Amino acid sequence: MADTWRGGTEEEAPEVGSGLRGVAGGGWEWGGAVVGERGGPPDALVVEARYGAGEPSETQRALHARHTLIRRLLDDPVVYRDELTPAQAAYAASLTGRRLLRRAAEEAGFVLEERAEGFLLVDPDGIATDSRFPDDGGHAKVAALLMLDLLVTSGPVSAARLDEEAAELLRRFPQWAKAYQSDGGGPRLAADALEVLVRFGLARRTGDRVAALPAAARYRVDRAAVQEEC
């Protein structure tokens, strides 16, 4: 794909790759046909020919399922089976799919962890990881780990219960998390901690109830060690 853009007149329209070029006045041209408008992705980039158009073959459907599933595994901390499309779920359950998913993970430097509920990629060296959990680098992540322990051991709880737990944590350790040591600090800490858990695919909020997701069972808290650190 070309690294540079050329813009201006129609003769100097930007070119991207082979066959796709900007058309003066808006839109994009692919093989002589204008397929999109400026301000949105060109249709030719959104719908790839290798995945078929209209009536894709079984091979093309399998290819699309493999690519989209691997992309999700690389992008998301956890991928649950109940979140997969029927095509992705069928591919992941096939012998060929499982073998190629594991090979793709190994080639990328990850370890594929497969459970009954879903998949996740473990990054042993932390090279491709931009955010870690557990991680004592932030107060919200420390609180998130403690709240996750509560969710795993006690089952779904109300959001108000998490607010109370966070407030109690701040009361017990007044020299910790100074940014939250003020009026309303407990609910703010609970909200930030819950955001961490949701982002890492470890908890889900439905209405006023918060429940741990299956991947949460991977984590166990040594409360004595946490208390010493706090």
Short mmCIF file of C-alpha atoms in Angstrom, two decimals:
data_model
loop_
_atom_site.label_atom_id
_atom_site.label_comp_id
_atom_site.label_asym_id
_atom_site.label_seq_id
_atom_site.Cartn_x
_atom_site.Cartn_y
_atom_site.Cartn_z
CA MET A 1 0.00 0.00 0.00
CA ALA A 2 1.27 3.44 -0.87
CA ASP A 3 2.79 5.47 1.95
CA THR A 4 2.03 8.87 0.51
CA TRP A 5 -0.97 10.82 -0.69
CA ARG A 6 -1.17 13.20 -3.60
CA GLY A 7 -4.05 15.65 -3.58
CA GLY A 8 -5.43 18.59 -5.48
CA THR A 9 -6.81 18.31 -9.01
CA GLU A 10 -8.30 15.17 -10.50
CA GLU A 11 -5.01 14.44 -12.21
CA GLU A 12 -3.32 14.65 -8.80
CA ALA A 13 -5.97 12.67 -6.93
CA PRO A 14 -4.70 10.63 -3.95
CA GLU A 15 -3.84 7.05 -4.75
CA VAL A 16 -3.98 4.19 -2.27
CA GLY A 17 -2.77 0.78 -3.28
CA SER A 18 -3.71 -0.70 -6.62
CA GLY A 19 -6.89 0.40 -8.39
CA LEU A 20 -8.26 2.71 -5.65
CA ARG A 21 -7.92 6.45 -6.06
CA GLY A 22 -9.63 9.60 -4.89
CA VAL A 23 -11.96 11.34 -7.33
CA ALA A 24 -12.05 15.13 -7.43
CA GLY A 25 -15.24 16.43 -5.86
CA GLY A 26 -15.61 13.50 -3.42
CA GLY A 27 -15.99 9.75 -3.58
CA TRP A 28 -13.54 7.05 -4.55
CA GLU A 29 -12.96 5.17 -7.77
CA TRP A 30 -12.34 1.43 -7.88
CA GLY A 31 -12.02 -0.14 -11.31
CA GLY A 32 -13.74 2.85 -12.89
CA ALA A 33 -16.73 2.98 -10.51
CA VAL A 34 -17.23 5.54 -7.73
CA VAL A 35 -17.99 3.49 -4.61
CA GLY A 36 -17.96 5.83 -1.64
CA GLU A 37 -18.20 9.38 -0.37
CA ARG A 38 -15.56 11.46 1.34
CA GLY A 39 -15.91 11.38 5.10
CA GLY A 40 -16.58 7.64 5.32
CA PRO A 41 -14.63 4.46 4.53
CA PRO A 42 -14.67 3.42 0.87
CA ASP A 43 -16.86 0.38 0.24
CA ALA A 44 -13.93 -1.31 -1.49
CA LEU A 45 -12.00 -1.21 1.79
CA VAL A 46 -14.91 -2.28 3.96
CA VAL A 47 -15.96 -5.27 1.85
CA GLU A 48 -12.93 -7.25 0.72
CA ALA A 49 -13.18 -9.30 -2.43
CA ARG A 50 -11.39 -12.26 -0.86
CA TYR A 51 -14.37 -12.75 1.50
CA GLY A 52 -16.84 -12.92 -1.36
CA ALA A 53 -19.73 -10.64 -2.26
CA GLY A 54 -23.36 -11.62 -2.32
CA GLU A 55 -22.90 -15.40 -2.10
CA PRO A 56 -19.48 -16.23 -0.64
CA SER A 57 -18.18 -19.78 -0.90
CA GLU A 58 -17.62 -22.00 2.13
CA THR A 59 -13.89 -21.30 1.85
CA GLN A 60 -14.47 -17.55 1.83
CA ARG A 61 -16.82 -17.74 4.82
CA ALA A 62 -14.25 -19.77 6.75
CA LEU A 63 -11.53 -17.28 5.84
CA HIS A 64 -13.64 -14.37 7.08
CA ALA A 65 -14.48 -16.21 10.30
CA ARG A 66 -10.80 -17.00 10.92
CA HIS A 67 -9.57 -13.47 10.26
CA THR A 68 -12.25 -11.73 12.32
CA LEU A 69 -11.84 -14.15 15.22
CA ILE A 70 -8.06 -13.82 15.30
CA ARG A 71 -8.41 -10.04 15.13
CA ARG A 72 -10.73 -10.11 18.13
CA LEU A 73 -8.30 -12.30 20.06
CA LEU A 74 -5.48 -9.84 19.35
CA ASP A 75 -7.56 -6.76 20.17
CA ASP A 76 -9.70 -7.85 23.14
CA PRO A 77 -8.47 -9.03 26.55
CA VAL A 78 -11.02 -11.87 26.57
CA VAL A 79 -13.28 -13.30 23.87
CA TYR A 80 -16.30 -15.21 25.16
CA ARG A 81 -18.00 -17.87 23.09
CA ASP A 82 -21.44 -16.36 23.61
CA GLU A 83 -20.20 -13.15 21.95
CA LEU A 84 -19.09 -14.89 18.76
CA THR A 85 -21.04 -14.93 15.54
CA PRO A 86 -22.38 -18.36 14.51
CA ALA A 87 -19.66 -18.58 11.85
CA GLN A 88 -16.89 -17.68 14.32
CA ALA A 89 -18.23 -20.14 16.91
CA ALA A 90 -18.36 -22.95 14.36
CA TYR A 91 -14.85 -22.19 13.17
CA ALA A 92 -13.46 -22.09 16.73
CA ALA A 93 -15.10 -25.45 17.47
CA SER A 94 -13.64 -27.18 14.41
CA LEU A 95 -10.39 -29.14 14.54
CA THR A 96 -8.89 -27.02 11.76
CA GLY A 97 -9.99 -23.80 13.44
CA ARG A 98 -8.53 -24.72 16.81
CA ARG A 99 -5.25 -25.76 15.22
CA LEU A 100 -4.90 -22.56 13.17
CA LEU A 101 -5.90 -20.32 16.08
CA ARG A 102 -3.24 -21.90 18.26
CA ARG A 103 -0.65 -21.61 15.51
CA ALA A 104 -1.51 -17.95 14.90
CA ALA A 105 -1.16 -17.24 18.62
CA GLU A 106 2.24 -18.95 18.78
CA GLU A 107 3.52 -17.14 15.71
CA ALA A 108 2.52 -13.82 17.28
CA GLY A 109 4.34 -14.68 20.52
CA PHE A 110 1.24 -15.41 22.60
CA VAL A 111 -0.09 -18.41 24.47
CA LEU A 112 -3.70 -19.26 23.65
CA GLU A 113 -5.72 -20.06 26.75
CA GLU A 114 -8.93 -21.88 25.87
CA ARG A 115 -11.73 -22.51 28.32
CA ALA A 116 -15.29 -23.73 28.03
CA GLU A 117 -16.48 -20.12 28.17
CA GLY A 118 -14.03 -18.58 25.73
CA PHE A 119 -10.47 -17.63 24.81
CA LEU A 120 -7.74 -15.22 25.74
CA LEU A 121 -4.19 -14.62 24.60
CA VAL A 122 -1.50 -14.52 27.27
CA ASP A 123 1.46 -12.25 26.51
CA PRO A 124 4.30 -13.89 28.51
CA ASP A 125 6.85 -11.17 27.78
CA GLY A 126 4.44 -8.22 27.92
CA ILE A 127 5.80 -6.89 24.63
CA ALA A 128 2.44 -6.36 22.93
CA THR A 129 0.53 -5.37 26.06
CA ASP A 130 -0.35 -1.70 26.51
CA SER A 131 -2.27 -2.11 29.77
CA ARG A 132 -1.90 -4.79 32.44
CA PHE A 133 -4.16 -6.39 35.00
CA PRO A 134 -3.46 -7.05 37.80
CA ASP A 135 -1.23 -4.02 38.15
CA ASP A 136 -0.41 -1.98 41.24
CA GLY A 137 0.45 1.04 39.11
CA GLY A 138 -2.93 2.67 39.69
CA HIS A 139 -5.32 2.93 42.60
CA ALA A 140 -8.30 1.99 40.46
CA LYS A 141 -6.62 -1.27 39.41
CA VAL A 142 -5.80 -2.20 43.01
CA ALA A 143 -9.40 -1.51 44.02
CA ALA A 144 -10.61 -3.41 40.95
CA LEU A 145 -8.74 -6.53 42.04
CA LEU A 146 -10.30 -6.41 45.50
CA MET A 147 -13.76 -5.81 44.09
CA LEU A 148 -13.28 -8.65 41.63
CA ASP A 149 -12.56 -10.94 44.56
CA LEU A 150 -15.85 -9.84 46.11
CA LEU A 151 -17.73 -10.50 42.86
CA VAL A 152 -16.22 -13.96 42.47
CA THR A 153 -16.84 -15.06 46.06
CA SER A 154 -20.22 -13.38 46.67
CA GLY A 155 -21.82 -13.48 43.25
CA PRO A 156 -23.58 -10.52 41.60
CA VAL A 157 -23.82 -7.49 43.84
CA SER A 158 -25.40 -4.07 43.54
CA ALA A 159 -23.43 -1.05 42.40
CA ALA A 160 -24.18 0.49 45.80
CA ARG A 161 -22.41 -2.43 47.46
CA LEU A 162 -19.29 -1.69 45.43
CA ASP A 163 -19.51 1.97 46.47
CA GLU A 164 -19.61 0.85 50.11
CA GLU A 165 -16.64 -1.48 49.65
CA ALA A 166 -14.59 1.30 48.06
CA ALA A 167 -15.52 3.75 50.81
CA GLU A 168 -14.52 1.21 53.46
CA LEU A 169 -11.20 0.62 51.70
CA LEU A 170 -10.47 4.35 51.77
CA ARG A 171 -11.48 4.59 55.43
CA ARG A 172 -9.15 1.75 56.44
CA PHE A 173 -6.20 3.20 54.54
CA PRO A 174 -6.42 7.00 54.83
CA GLN A 175 -2.89 7.52 53.47
CA TRP A 176 -3.66 5.59 50.30
CA ALA A 177 -5.32 6.87 47.12
CA LYS A 178 -5.18 10.52 48.15
CA ALA A 179 -7.05 11.60 45.01
CA TYR A 180 -10.12 9.75 46.31
CA GLN A 181 -9.81 10.79 49.95
CA SER A 182 -12.59 13.37 49.79
CA ASP A 183 -16.37 13.54 49.79
CA GLY A 184 -17.75 11.15 47.20
CA GLY A 185 -14.40 9.43 46.87
CA GLY A 186 -15.81 5.95 47.47
CA PRO A 187 -18.30 6.00 44.58
CA ARG A 188 -15.67 7.58 42.30
CA LEU A 189 -13.15 4.89 43.14
CA ALA A 190 -15.77 2.18 42.67
CA ALA A 191 -16.77 3.61 39.29
CA ASP A 192 -13.15 3.76 38.11
CA ALA A 193 -12.47 0.24 39.37
CA LEU A 194 -15.57 -1.11 37.64
CA GLU A 195 -14.48 0.57 34.41
CA VAL A 196 -11.21 -1.35 34.66
CA LEU A 197 -13.01 -4.66 35.18
CA VAL A 198 -15.37 -4.07 32.26
CA ARG A 199 -12.52 -2.99 29.98
CA PHE A 200 -10.60 -6.20 30.73
CA GLY A 201 -13.65 -8.40 30.19
CA LEU A 202 -13.80 -9.46 33.83
CA ALA A 203 -17.15 -8.03 34.90
CA ARG A 204 -20.39 -6.84 33.40
CA ARG A 205 -22.95 -4.36 34.70
CA THR A 206 -26.61 -4.93 33.94
CA GLY A 207 -28.81 -2.23 35.37
CA ASP A 208 -27.85 -1.89 39.01
CA ARG A 209 -26.25 -5.34 39.25
CA VAL A 210 -22.58 -6.13 38.67
CA ALA A 211 -21.45 -9.70 38.02
CA ALA A 212 -18.08 -11.31 37.47
CA LEU A 213 -17.46 -12.89 34.08
CA PRO A 214 -15.81 -16.33 33.71
CA ALA A 215 -12.26 -14.99 33.18
CA ALA A 216 -12.40 -13.44 36.65
CA ALA A 217 -11.84 -16.88 38.14
CA ARG A 218 -8.20 -16.68 36.99
CA TYR A 219 -7.47 -14.15 39.73
CA ARG A 220 -7.10 -14.81 43.42
CA VAL A 221 -6.35 -12.13 45.99
CA ASP A 222 -3.94 -12.48 48.89
CA ARG A 223 -5.72 -9.96 51.07
CA ALA A 224 -2.96 -9.93 53.69
CA ALA A 225 -0.43 -8.90 51.04
CA VAL A 226 -2.77 -6.23 49.70
CA GLN A 227 -3.30 -4.80 53.17
CA GLU A 228 0.46 -4.57 53.73
CA GLU A 229 0.96 -2.75 50.42
CA CYS A 230 -1.89 -0.33 51.09
#
